[in-house]
Amino acid sequence: MTQVPPPFDPELAAALELVGDVISPGLTLDDIATMREGMGVDFLGELDLTLDRFFEVEDRTVPGPDGEPDISLLICRPAAPATVGPRPVFYHVHGGGMVIGDNRIGVTAALDWAKELDAVVVSVEYRLAPEHPHPAPIEDVYAGLVWTAEHAAELGADADRIVIAGASAGGGLTAALGLLTRDRKGPRPIGQVLMCPMLDDRNDTVSSHQMAGLGVWDRTANETGWTALLGDRRGGPDVSPYASPARADDVTDLPPTFIDVGSAETFRDEAVAYATRIWQSGGVAELHVWPGGFHGYDGFVPQAAVSRATGAARLNWLRRLIGE
């Protein structure tokens, strides 16, 4: 039986028609190379990451996981001296379906938070699938967090006030990082922000079926991303929660969690389920399901009313979390 999708927000629907001319929702493995070439590298290079000289921006190469290549961190620090002790840190993990992207993708959201809340941003670059399947991406993300915590004083930052955050694949990796650093007794984030997170390799929720062929990331694209990361293990019994956080048996003792997702996107049900499991385990989570939102809508259509409301909700949660 065909499952009827929820409607898109009218403002977003109008923009999606234009986006659809350049982005197909059904990414395949054969499309990855083309997507990487067409990611607007020139545009990213022209982004003013200083936000009109508010931040000092540095690319730094730091040690990766044991025996593995070094990793690249994008470090953005407010240029003005701190007035009240070391600053909090937003540790950012970029999106891209596990297969595309770098540490500049999506970082402007974290920079906007940091400008408002006087924080440092560290954005990690991780190895991409399928060339580098699990556990390479999460191990790179973990190594970057460890380095950030160990060198926080050097950055004028507070190792005890790190918030981990990411969108889409970055949201899934952020959730995995929360599990991994808990289990390894590594740095303890004070919160995690999971924006439209990619959490479940099984790709079989109602929302994944409802949104097939719609939006900017559907079941076909999702299968592509997870297969690139996991190979023939995708959807099977032997999948690590550090790859697919929805597989975690234990979601206790996680940092306070903010999760948001659109009602009209593939990841809706897995995001709702993850928040529900945190509550059922006695944890703290705030969940927003934004009516009519497609995947990544706030990045594609930032001027829409629902996008502005989304941004305000995230900022308000972060403000409460870090005590501003």
PDB file of C-alpha atoms in Angstrom:
ATOM      1  CA  MET A   1       0.000   0.000   0.000  1.00  0.00           C
ATOM      2  CA  THR A   2       1.308   3.424  -0.940  1.00  0.00           C
ATOM      3  CA  GLN A   3       2.036   5.589   2.083  1.00  0.00           C
ATOM      4  CA  VAL A   4       0.929   9.197   1.659  1.00  0.00           C
ATOM      5  CA  PRO A   5       3.688  11.659   2.640  1.00  0.00           C
ATOM      6  CA  PRO A   6       2.984  14.644   4.874  1.00  0.00           C
ATOM      7  CA  PRO A   7       2.824  17.936   2.972  1.00  0.00           C
ATOM      8  CA  PHE A   8       5.780  20.268   2.665  1.00  0.00           C
ATOM      9  CA  ASP A   9       5.562  23.703   4.256  1.00  0.00           C
ATOM     10  CA  PRO A  10       4.357  26.044   1.468  1.00  0.00           C
ATOM     11  CA  GLU A  11       7.416  28.311   1.649  1.00  0.00           C
ATOM     12  CA  LEU A  12       9.722  25.310   1.581  1.00  0.00           C
ATOM     13  CA  ALA A  13       7.812  23.594  -1.220  1.00  0.00           C
ATOM     14  CA  ALA A  14       8.291  26.579  -3.508  1.00  0.00           C
ATOM     15  CA  ALA A  15      12.041  26.563  -2.857  1.00  0.00           C
ATOM     16  CA  LEU A  16      12.254  22.786  -3.216  1.00  0.00           C
ATOM     17  CA  GLU A  17      11.017  23.064  -6.792  1.00  0.00           C
ATOM     18  CA  LEU A  18      14.086  25.173  -7.573  1.00  0.00           C
ATOM     19  CA  VAL A  19      16.450  22.968  -5.546  1.00  0.00           C
ATOM     20  CA  GLY A  20      15.097  19.923  -7.347  1.00  0.00           C
ATOM     21  CA  ASP A  21      16.527  21.207 -10.613  1.00  0.00           C
ATOM     22  CA  VAL A  22      20.067  20.650  -9.309  1.00  0.00           C
ATOM     23  CA  ILE A  23      19.732  18.018  -6.556  1.00  0.00           C
ATOM     24  CA  SER A  24      18.119  14.617  -7.020  1.00  0.00           C
ATOM     25  CA  PRO A  25      16.870  12.862  -3.870  1.00  0.00           C
ATOM     26  CA  GLY A  26      18.044   9.452  -5.101  1.00  0.00           C
ATOM     27  CA  LEU A  27      21.858   9.471  -4.850  1.00  0.00           C
ATOM     28  CA  THR A  28      23.534   6.240  -6.021  1.00  0.00           C
ATOM     29  CA  LEU A  29      27.068   4.959  -5.555  1.00  0.00           C
ATOM     30  CA  ASP A  30      27.789   5.914  -9.166  1.00  0.00           C
ATOM     31  CA  ASP A  31      26.810   9.522  -8.384  1.00  0.00           C
ATOM     32  CA  ILE A  32      29.284  10.076  -5.536  1.00  0.00           C
ATOM     33  CA  ALA A  33      32.230  11.231  -7.633  1.00  0.00           C
ATOM     34  CA  THR A  34      30.051  13.701  -9.541  1.00  0.00           C
ATOM     35  CA  MET A  35      28.549  15.024  -6.320  1.00  0.00           C
ATOM     36  CA  ARG A  36      31.999  15.594  -4.848  1.00  0.00           C
ATOM     37  CA  GLU A  37      33.102  17.522  -7.926  1.00  0.00           C
ATOM     38  CA  GLY A  38      29.963  19.667  -7.888  1.00  0.00           C
ATOM     39  CA  MET A  39      29.962  20.598  -4.218  1.00  0.00           C
ATOM     40  CA  GLY A  40      30.821  24.222  -4.834  1.00  0.00           C
ATOM     41  CA  VAL A  41      34.433  24.077  -3.660  1.00  0.00           C
ATOM     42  CA  ASP A  42      35.077  27.528  -5.062  1.00  0.00           C
ATOM     43  CA  PHE A  43      32.073  28.901  -3.188  1.00  0.00           C
ATOM     44  CA  LEU A  44      33.195  27.308   0.084  1.00  0.00           C
ATOM     45  CA  GLY A  45      36.606  28.828  -0.374  1.00  0.00           C
ATOM     46  CA  GLU A  46      35.006  32.264  -0.643  1.00  0.00           C
ATOM     47  CA  LEU A  47      32.940  31.948   2.557  1.00  0.00           C
ATOM     48  CA  ASP A  48      33.834  34.558   5.132  1.00  0.00           C
ATOM     49  CA  LEU A  49      34.367  32.239   8.084  1.00  0.00           C
ATOM     50  CA  THR A  50      35.599  35.220  10.098  1.00  0.00           C
ATOM     51  CA  LEU A  51      32.045  36.646  10.048  1.00  0.00           C
ATOM     52  CA  ASP A  52      33.416  40.073   9.239  1.00  0.00           C
ATOM     53  CA  ARG A  53      36.558  39.579  11.358  1.00  0.00           C
ATOM     54  CA  PHE A  54      34.707  38.466  14.488  1.00  0.00           C
ATOM     55  CA  PHE A  55      36.654  35.170  14.391  1.00  0.00           C
ATOM     56  CA  GLU A  56      40.287  34.301  13.849  1.00  0.00           C
ATOM     57  CA  VAL A  57      40.315  31.277  11.560  1.00  0.00           C
ATOM     58  CA  GLU A  58      42.961  28.566  11.455  1.00  0.00           C
ATOM     59  CA  ASP A  59      43.321  25.216   9.717  1.00  0.00           C
ATOM     60  CA  ARG A  60      45.340  22.869  11.868  1.00  0.00           C
ATOM     61  CA  THR A  61      46.569  19.328  11.249  1.00  0.00           C
ATOM     62  CA  VAL A  62      46.492  17.169  14.376  1.00  0.00           C
ATOM     63  CA  PRO A  63      47.152  13.499  15.123  1.00  0.00           C
ATOM     64  CA  GLY A  64      44.470  11.104  13.946  1.00  0.00           C
ATOM     65  CA  PRO A  65      43.619   7.716  15.448  1.00  0.00           C
ATOM     66  CA  ASP A  66      46.556   5.505  16.435  1.00  0.00           C
ATOM     67  CA  GLY A  67      48.334   4.310  13.326  1.00  0.00           C
ATOM     68  CA  GLU A  68      46.077   6.309  10.997  1.00  0.00           C
ATOM     69  CA  PRO A  69      46.575   9.552   9.058  1.00  0.00           C
ATOM     70  CA  ASP A  70      46.473  12.965  10.683  1.00  0.00           C
ATOM     71  CA  ILE A  71      43.201  14.855  10.562  1.00  0.00           C
ATOM     72  CA  SER A  72      42.334  18.459   9.731  1.00  0.00           C
ATOM     73  CA  LEU A  73      40.549  20.734  12.189  1.00  0.00           C
ATOM     74  CA  LEU A  74      39.040  24.097  11.317  1.00  0.00           C
ATOM     75  CA  ILE A  75      39.426  26.290  14.418  1.00  0.00           C
ATOM     76  CA  CYS A  76      37.517  29.563  14.747  1.00  0.00           C
ATOM     77  CA  ARG A  77      38.150  31.699  17.838  1.00  0.00           C
ATOM     78  CA  PRO A  78      36.639  35.080  18.676  1.00  0.00           C
ATOM     79  CA  ALA A  79      39.246  37.743  17.948  1.00  0.00           C
ATOM     80  CA  ALA A  80      38.380  39.794  21.037  1.00  0.00           C
ATOM     81  CA  PRO A  81      39.858  38.733  24.364  1.00  0.00           C
ATOM     82  CA  ALA A  82      37.577  36.670  26.568  1.00  0.00           C
ATOM     83  CA  THR A  83      36.020  38.722  29.351  1.00  0.00           C
ATOM     84  CA  VAL A  84      34.868  35.949  31.701  1.00  0.00           C
ATOM     85  CA  GLY A  85      37.270  33.000  31.702  1.00  0.00           C
ATOM     86  CA  PRO A  86      37.708  30.357  29.019  1.00  0.00           C
ATOM     87  CA  ARG A  87      35.023  30.029  26.382  1.00  0.00           C
ATOM     88  CA  PRO A  88      32.758  27.048  25.664  1.00  0.00           C
ATOM     89  CA  VAL A  89      33.434  24.995  22.530  1.00  0.00           C
ATOM     90  CA  PHE A  90      31.106  23.898  19.748  1.00  0.00           C
ATOM     91  CA  TYR A  91      32.695  20.783  18.271  1.00  0.00           C
ATOM     92  CA  HIS A  92      31.149  20.457  14.814  1.00  0.00           C
ATOM     93  CA  VAL A  93      30.817  17.338  12.636  1.00  0.00           C
ATOM     94  CA  HIS A  94      29.854  18.001   9.010  1.00  0.00           C
ATOM     95  CA  GLY A  95      27.139  16.285   7.003  1.00  0.00           C
ATOM     96  CA  GLY A  96      27.222  14.715   3.566  1.00  0.00           C
ATOM     97  CA  GLY A  97      25.691  11.253   3.787  1.00  0.00           C
ATOM     98  CA  MET A  98      29.013   9.752   4.950  1.00  0.00           C
ATOM     99  CA  VAL A  99      30.328  10.140   1.386  1.00  0.00           C
ATOM    100  CA  ILE A 100      30.847  13.851   0.648  1.00  0.00           C
ATOM    101  CA  GLY A 101      31.813  17.057   2.435  1.00  0.00           C
ATOM    102  CA  ASP A 102      34.581  18.625   4.492  1.00  0.00           C
ATOM    103  CA  ASN A 103      34.939  20.594   7.701  1.00  0.00           C
ATOM    104  CA  ARG A 104      33.542  23.781   6.138  1.00  0.00           C
ATOM    105  CA  ILE A 105      30.201  22.225   5.189  1.00  0.00           C
ATOM    106  CA  GLY A 106      27.481  23.460   7.533  1.00  0.00           C
ATOM    107  CA  VAL A 107      29.920  25.170   9.900  1.00  0.00           C
ATOM    108  CA  THR A 108      28.228  28.554   9.532  1.00  0.00           C
ATOM    109  CA  ALA A 109      25.446  27.362  11.855  1.00  0.00           C
ATOM    110  CA  ALA A 110      27.972  26.691  14.611  1.00  0.00           C
ATOM    111  CA  LEU A 111      29.687  30.014  13.892  1.00  0.00           C
ATOM    112  CA  ASP A 112      26.388  31.833  14.310  1.00  0.00           C
ATOM    113  CA  TRP A 113      25.889  30.160  17.710  1.00  0.00           C
ATOM    114  CA  ALA A 114      29.443  30.980  18.722  1.00  0.00           C
ATOM    115  CA  LYS A 115      29.088  34.622  17.773  1.00  0.00           C
ATOM    116  CA  GLU A 116      25.940  34.918  19.866  1.00  0.00           C
ATOM    117  CA  LEU A 117      27.287  32.947  22.838  1.00  0.00           C
ATOM    118  CA  ASP A 118      31.001  33.890  22.765  1.00  0.00           C
ATOM    119  CA  ALA A 119      32.324  30.411  22.013  1.00  0.00           C
ATOM    120  CA  VAL A 120      35.076  28.678  20.066  1.00  0.00           C
ATOM    121  CA  VAL A 121      34.214  26.474  17.080  1.00  0.00           C
ATOM    122  CA  VAL A 122      36.251  23.411  16.134  1.00  0.00           C
ATOM    123  CA  SER A 123      35.068  21.584  13.006  1.00  0.00           C
ATOM    124  CA  VAL A 124      36.545  18.177  12.234  1.00  0.00           C
ATOM    125  CA  GLU A 125      37.298  16.669   8.843  1.00  0.00           C
ATOM    126  CA  TYR A 126      36.923  12.892   8.704  1.00  0.00           C
ATOM    127  CA  ARG A 127      37.709  10.274   6.092  1.00  0.00           C
ATOM    128  CA  LEU A 128      34.820   9.539   3.751  1.00  0.00           C
ATOM    129  CA  ALA A 129      33.205   6.289   2.670  1.00  0.00           C
ATOM    130  CA  PRO A 130      33.296   4.179   0.569  1.00  0.00           C
ATOM    131  CA  GLU A 131      37.082   4.586   0.348  1.00  0.00           C
ATOM    132  CA  HIS A 132      37.200   4.669   4.149  1.00  0.00           C
ATOM    133  CA  PRO A 133      34.364   2.581   5.632  1.00  0.00           C
ATOM    134  CA  HIS A 134      33.443   2.289   9.295  1.00  0.00           C
ATOM    135  CA  PRO A 135      35.148   2.759  11.703  1.00  0.00           C
ATOM    136  CA  ALA A 136      37.374   5.334   9.957  1.00  0.00           C
ATOM    137  CA  PRO A 137      34.906   8.285  10.101  1.00  0.00           C
ATOM    138  CA  ILE A 138      33.931   7.931  13.766  1.00  0.00           C
ATOM    139  CA  GLU A 139      37.513   7.241  14.848  1.00  0.00           C
ATOM    140  CA  ASP A 140      38.618  10.477  13.159  1.00  0.00           C
ATOM    141  CA  VAL A 141      35.784  12.361  14.844  1.00  0.00           C
ATOM    142  CA  TYR A 142      36.728  10.891  18.218  1.00  0.00           C
ATOM    143  CA  ALA A 143      40.413  11.730  17.744  1.00  0.00           C
ATOM    144  CA  GLY A 144      39.498  15.331  16.963  1.00  0.00           C
ATOM    145  CA  LEU A 145      37.406  15.584  20.126  1.00  0.00           C
ATOM    146  CA  VAL A 146      40.233  14.177  22.258  1.00  0.00           C
ATOM    147  CA  TRP A 147      42.690  16.675  20.763  1.00  0.00           C
ATOM    148  CA  THR A 148      40.251  19.544  21.332  1.00  0.00           C
ATOM    149  CA  ALA A 149      39.747  18.650  24.980  1.00  0.00           C
ATOM    150  CA  GLU A 150      43.466  18.179  25.601  1.00  0.00           C
ATOM    151  CA  HIS A 151      44.359  21.502  23.930  1.00  0.00           C
ATOM    152  CA  ALA A 152      41.375  23.543  25.094  1.00  0.00           C
ATOM    153  CA  ALA A 153      43.490  25.902  27.201  1.00  0.00           C
ATOM    154  CA  GLU A 154      45.651  26.667  24.164  1.00  0.00           C
ATOM    155  CA  LEU A 155      42.470  27.688  22.320  1.00  0.00           C
ATOM    156  CA  GLY A 156      41.239  29.866  25.180  1.00  0.00           C
ATOM    157  CA  ALA A 157      38.487  27.301  25.679  1.00  0.00           C
ATOM    158  CA  ASP A 158      37.014  25.286  28.513  1.00  0.00           C
ATOM    159  CA  ALA A 159      37.509  21.512  28.221  1.00  0.00           C
ATOM    160  CA  ASP A 160      34.596  21.044  30.607  1.00  0.00           C
ATOM    161  CA  ARG A 161      32.161  22.952  28.372  1.00  0.00           C
ATOM    162  CA  ILE A 162      32.273  21.192  25.011  1.00  0.00           C
ATOM    163  CA  VAL A 163      29.053  20.791  23.037  1.00  0.00           C
ATOM    164  CA  ILE A 164      29.148  18.299  20.163  1.00  0.00           C
ATOM    165  CA  ALA A 165      26.937  19.036  17.155  1.00  0.00           C
ATOM    166  CA  GLY A 166      26.235  17.953  13.610  1.00  0.00           C
ATOM    167  CA  ALA A 167      23.593  17.717  10.899  1.00  0.00           C
ATOM    168  CA  SER A 168      22.536  14.751   8.762  1.00  0.00           C
ATOM    169  CA  ALA A 169      25.479  12.310   8.600  1.00  0.00           C
ATOM    170  CA  GLY A 170      27.211  14.705  10.996  1.00  0.00           C
ATOM    171  CA  GLY A 171      24.250  14.335  13.346  1.00  0.00           C
ATOM    172  CA  GLY A 172      24.584  10.565  13.205  1.00  0.00           C
ATOM    173  CA  LEU A 173      28.315  10.768  13.832  1.00  0.00           C
ATOM    174  CA  THR A 174      27.659  13.169  16.711  1.00  0.00           C
ATOM    175  CA  ALA A 175      25.256  10.666  18.283  1.00  0.00           C
ATOM    176  CA  ALA A 176      27.841   7.915  17.744  1.00  0.00           C
ATOM    177  CA  LEU A 177      30.482  10.148  19.318  1.00  0.00           C
ATOM    178  CA  GLY A 178      28.289  10.615  22.381  1.00  0.00           C
ATOM    179  CA  LEU A 179      28.105   6.827  22.774  1.00  0.00           C
ATOM    180  CA  LEU A 180      31.782   6.223  22.037  1.00  0.00           C
ATOM    181  CA  THR A 181      33.236   8.843  24.351  1.00  0.00           C
ATOM    182  CA  ARG A 182      30.914   7.623  27.120  1.00  0.00           C
ATOM    183  CA  ASP A 183      32.070   4.035  26.677  1.00  0.00           C
ATOM    184  CA  ARG A 184      35.768   4.905  26.360  1.00  0.00           C
ATOM    185  CA  LYS A 185      35.542   7.318  29.281  1.00  0.00           C
ATOM    186  CA  GLY A 186      36.845  10.058  27.019  1.00  0.00           C
ATOM    187  CA  PRO A 187      35.986  13.775  27.074  1.00  0.00           C
ATOM    188  CA  ARG A 188      32.495  14.378  28.450  1.00  0.00           C
ATOM    189  CA  PRO A 189      30.449  16.827  26.371  1.00  0.00           C
ATOM    190  CA  ILE A 190      27.935  18.923  28.263  1.00  0.00           C
ATOM    191  CA  GLY A 191      25.415  18.531  25.455  1.00  0.00           C
ATOM    192  CA  GLN A 192      24.847  17.178  21.959  1.00  0.00           C
ATOM    193  CA  VAL A 193      22.906  18.759  19.098  1.00  0.00           C
ATOM    194  CA  LEU A 194      21.590  16.290  16.518  1.00  0.00           C
ATOM    195  CA  MET A 195      20.108  18.100  13.537  1.00  0.00           C
ATOM    196  CA  CYS A 196      18.127  15.902  11.104  1.00  0.00           C
ATOM    197  CA  PRO A 197      20.434  13.053  12.172  1.00  0.00           C
ATOM    198  CA  MET A 198      21.246   9.958  10.092  1.00  0.00           C
ATOM    199  CA  LEU A 199      20.914   7.291  12.781  1.00  0.00           C
ATOM    200  CA  ASP A 200      19.620   3.972  11.423  1.00  0.00           C
ATOM    201  CA  ASP A 201      21.227   1.850   8.698  1.00  0.00           C
ATOM    202  CA  ARG A 202      18.140  -0.361   8.409  1.00  0.00           C
ATOM    203  CA  ASN A 203      16.395   2.341   6.344  1.00  0.00           C
ATOM    204  CA  ASP A 204      12.952   0.845   6.923  1.00  0.00           C
ATOM    205  CA  THR A 205      10.918   3.373   8.910  1.00  0.00           C
ATOM    206  CA  VAL A 206       7.520   4.624   7.830  1.00  0.00           C
ATOM    207  CA  SER A 207       9.001   8.035   7.045  1.00  0.00           C
ATOM    208  CA  SER A 208      11.696   6.496   4.840  1.00  0.00           C
ATOM    209  CA  HIS A 209       8.958   4.839   2.770  1.00  0.00           C
ATOM    210  CA  GLN A 210       6.689   7.894   2.789  1.00  0.00           C
ATOM    211  CA  MET A 211       9.398  10.168   1.417  1.00  0.00           C
ATOM    212  CA  ALA A 212      10.755   7.842  -1.284  1.00  0.00           C
ATOM    213  CA  GLY A 213      11.634   9.933  -4.324  1.00  0.00           C
ATOM    214  CA  LEU A 214      10.875  13.203  -2.531  1.00  0.00           C
ATOM    215  CA  GLY A 215      12.916  15.999  -0.984  1.00  0.00           C
ATOM    216  CA  VAL A 216      16.693  16.004  -1.229  1.00  0.00           C
ATOM    217  CA  TRP A 217      17.604  12.695   0.497  1.00  0.00           C
ATOM    218  CA  ASP A 218      15.364   9.660   0.112  1.00  0.00           C
ATOM    219  CA  ARG A 219      15.548   5.900   0.759  1.00  0.00           C
ATOM    220  CA  THR A 220      17.747   5.315  -2.285  1.00  0.00           C
ATOM    221  CA  ALA A 221      20.259   7.943  -1.182  1.00  0.00           C
ATOM    222  CA  ASN A 222      20.099   6.638   2.376  1.00  0.00           C
ATOM    223  CA  GLU A 223      20.851   3.105   1.231  1.00  0.00           C
ATOM    224  CA  THR A 224      23.753   4.486  -0.787  1.00  0.00           C
ATOM    225  CA  GLY A 225      25.259   6.287   2.195  1.00  0.00           C
ATOM    226  CA  TRP A 226      24.904   3.378   4.583  1.00  0.00           C
ATOM    227  CA  THR A 227      26.169   0.838   2.036  1.00  0.00           C
ATOM    228  CA  ALA A 228      29.212   3.014   1.404  1.00  0.00           C
ATOM    229  CA  LEU A 229      29.901   3.074   5.145  1.00  0.00           C
ATOM    230  CA  LEU A 230      29.077  -0.554   6.000  1.00  0.00           C
ATOM    231  CA  GLY A 231      29.208  -2.592   2.795  1.00  0.00           C
ATOM    232  CA  ASP A 232      27.205  -5.797   2.901  1.00  0.00           C
ATOM    233  CA  ARG A 233      26.734  -5.479   6.669  1.00  0.00           C
ATOM    234  CA  ARG A 234      24.185  -2.713   6.117  1.00  0.00           C
ATOM    235  CA  GLY A 235      20.812  -3.722   7.532  1.00  0.00           C
ATOM    236  CA  GLY A 236      22.176  -6.983   8.927  1.00  0.00           C
ATOM    237  CA  PRO A 237      22.628  -8.168  12.513  1.00  0.00           C
ATOM    238  CA  ASP A 238      26.292  -7.212  12.913  1.00  0.00           C
ATOM    239  CA  VAL A 239      26.279  -3.405  12.899  1.00  0.00           C
ATOM    240  CA  SER A 240      28.044  -1.365  15.566  1.00  0.00           C
ATOM    241  CA  PRO A 241      26.159   1.393  17.391  1.00  0.00           C
ATOM    242  CA  TYR A 242      29.230   3.562  16.756  1.00  0.00           C
ATOM    243  CA  ALA A 243      28.275   3.348  13.075  1.00  0.00           C
ATOM    244  CA  SER A 244      24.487   3.322  13.450  1.00  0.00           C
ATOM    245  CA  PRO A 245      23.467   4.811  16.809  1.00  0.00           C
ATOM    246  CA  ALA A 246      19.910   3.471  16.524  1.00  0.00           C
ATOM    247  CA  ARG A 247      21.480   0.044  17.133  1.00  0.00           C
ATOM    248  CA  ALA A 248      22.676   0.998  20.623  1.00  0.00           C
ATOM    249  CA  ASP A 249      21.318  -1.259  23.365  1.00  0.00           C
ATOM    250  CA  ASP A 250      22.196   1.329  26.004  1.00  0.00           C
ATOM    251  CA  VAL A 251      21.414   5.033  25.659  1.00  0.00           C
ATOM    252  CA  THR A 252      21.810   5.886  29.325  1.00  0.00           C
ATOM    253  CA  ASP A 253      24.310   8.427  30.657  1.00  0.00           C
ATOM    254  CA  LEU A 254      24.343  10.511  27.481  1.00  0.00           C
ATOM    255  CA  PRO A 255      24.754  14.286  27.614  1.00  0.00           C
ATOM    256  CA  PRO A 256      21.601  16.413  27.410  1.00  0.00           C
ATOM    257  CA  THR A 257      20.428  16.089  23.833  1.00  0.00           C
ATOM    258  CA  PHE A 258      18.725  18.430  21.384  1.00  0.00           C
ATOM    259  CA  ILE A 259      17.184  16.703  18.354  1.00  0.00           C
ATOM    260  CA  ASP A 260      15.319  18.337  15.520  1.00  0.00           C
ATOM    261  CA  VAL A 261      13.975  17.060  12.230  1.00  0.00           C
ATOM    262  CA  GLY A 262      11.381  17.931   9.605  1.00  0.00           C
ATOM    263  CA  SER A 263       8.058  16.126   9.467  1.00  0.00           C
ATOM    264  CA  ALA A 264       8.455  15.578   5.704  1.00  0.00           C
ATOM    265  CA  GLU A 265      11.811  13.839   5.567  1.00  0.00           C
ATOM    266  CA  THR A 266      13.376  10.395   5.589  1.00  0.00           C
ATOM    267  CA  PHE A 267      14.974  10.691   9.044  1.00  0.00           C
ATOM    268  CA  ARG A 268      11.848  11.802  10.934  1.00  0.00           C
ATOM    269  CA  ASP A 269      10.952   8.514  12.583  1.00  0.00           C
ATOM    270  CA  GLU A 270      14.466   7.449  13.570  1.00  0.00           C
ATOM    271  CA  ALA A 271      15.069  10.862  15.169  1.00  0.00           C
ATOM    272  CA  VAL A 272      11.806  10.638  17.130  1.00  0.00           C
ATOM    273  CA  ALA A 273      12.639   7.078  18.175  1.00  0.00           C
ATOM    274  CA  TYR A 274      16.101   8.075  19.432  1.00  0.00           C
ATOM    275  CA  ALA A 275      14.682  10.892  21.562  1.00  0.00           C
ATOM    276  CA  THR A 276      12.019   8.538  22.902  1.00  0.00           C
ATOM    277  CA  ARG A 277      14.605   5.950  23.893  1.00  0.00           C
ATOM    278  CA  ILE A 278      16.645   8.578  25.737  1.00  0.00           C
ATOM    279  CA  TRP A 279      13.538   9.574  27.724  1.00  0.00           C
ATOM    280  CA  GLN A 280      12.651   5.939  28.383  1.00  0.00           C
ATOM    281  CA  SER A 281      16.170   5.425  29.737  1.00  0.00           C
ATOM    282  CA  GLY A 282      15.843   8.333  32.150  1.00  0.00           C
ATOM    283  CA  GLY A 283      17.866  10.778  30.068  1.00  0.00           C
ATOM    284  CA  VAL A 284      17.351  14.395  29.031  1.00  0.00           C
ATOM    285  CA  ALA A 285      16.312  15.255  25.477  1.00  0.00           C
ATOM    286  CA  GLU A 286      14.475  18.056  23.714  1.00  0.00           C
ATOM    287  CA  LEU A 287      12.803  17.088  20.443  1.00  0.00           C
ATOM    288  CA  HIS A 288      11.402  19.329  17.708  1.00  0.00           C
ATOM    289  CA  VAL A 289       9.591  17.967  14.647  1.00  0.00           C
ATOM    290  CA  TRP A 290       9.126  20.936  12.350  1.00  0.00           C
ATOM    291  CA  PRO A 291       5.930  20.788  10.260  1.00  0.00           C
ATOM    292  CA  GLY A 292       6.536  20.453   6.546  1.00  0.00           C
ATOM    293  CA  GLY A 293      10.320  20.469   6.786  1.00  0.00           C
ATOM    294  CA  PHE A 294      12.314  18.504   4.203  1.00  0.00           C
ATOM    295  CA  HIS A 295      15.852  17.302   4.890  1.00  0.00           C
ATOM    296  CA  GLY A 296      18.171  20.250   5.541  1.00  0.00           C
ATOM    297  CA  TYR A 297      15.449  22.801   4.807  1.00  0.00           C
ATOM    298  CA  ASP A 298      16.906  25.477   7.072  1.00  0.00           C
ATOM    299  CA  GLY A 299      20.158  25.456   5.110  1.00  0.00           C
ATOM    300  CA  PHE A 300      18.440  25.576   1.729  1.00  0.00           C
ATOM    301  CA  VAL A 301      15.772  28.124   2.695  1.00  0.00           C
ATOM    302  CA  PRO A 302      17.080  30.057   5.713  1.00  0.00           C
ATOM    303  CA  GLN A 303      14.635  32.940   5.239  1.00  0.00           C
ATOM    304  CA  ALA A 304      11.515  30.739   5.617  1.00  0.00           C
ATOM    305  CA  ALA A 305       9.500  31.213   8.808  1.00  0.00           C
ATOM    306  CA  VAL A 306       9.980  27.596   9.887  1.00  0.00           C
ATOM    307  CA  SER A 307      13.737  27.882   9.294  1.00  0.00           C
ATOM    308  CA  ARG A 308      13.955  30.988  11.460  1.00  0.00           C
ATOM    309  CA  ALA A 309      11.974  29.257  14.203  1.00  0.00           C
ATOM    310  CA  THR A 310      14.283  26.253  13.972  1.00  0.00           C
ATOM    311  CA  GLY A 311      17.376  28.393  14.386  1.00  0.00           C
ATOM    312  CA  ALA A 312      15.875  30.248  17.339  1.00  0.00           C
ATOM    313  CA  ALA A 313      14.987  26.997  19.127  1.00  0.00           C
ATOM    314  CA  ARG A 314      18.531  25.678  18.778  1.00  0.00           C
ATOM    315  CA  LEU A 315      20.080  28.903  20.000  1.00  0.00           C
ATOM    316  CA  ASN A 316      17.739  29.142  22.975  1.00  0.00           C
ATOM    317  CA  TRP A 317      18.551  25.569  24.016  1.00  0.00           C
ATOM    318  CA  LEU A 318      22.278  26.226  23.752  1.00  0.00           C
ATOM    319  CA  ARG A 319      21.946  29.452  25.703  1.00  0.00           C
ATOM    320  CA  ARG A 320      20.257  27.589  28.557  1.00  0.00           C
ATOM    321  CA  LEU A 321      22.793  24.766  28.366  1.00  0.00           C
ATOM    322  CA  ILE A 322      25.908  26.873  28.700  1.00  0.00           C
ATOM    323  CA  GLY A 323      24.347  29.300  31.144  1.00  0.00           C
ATOM    324  CA  GLU A 324      24.462  32.500  29.122  1.00  0.00           C
TER     325      GLU A 324
END
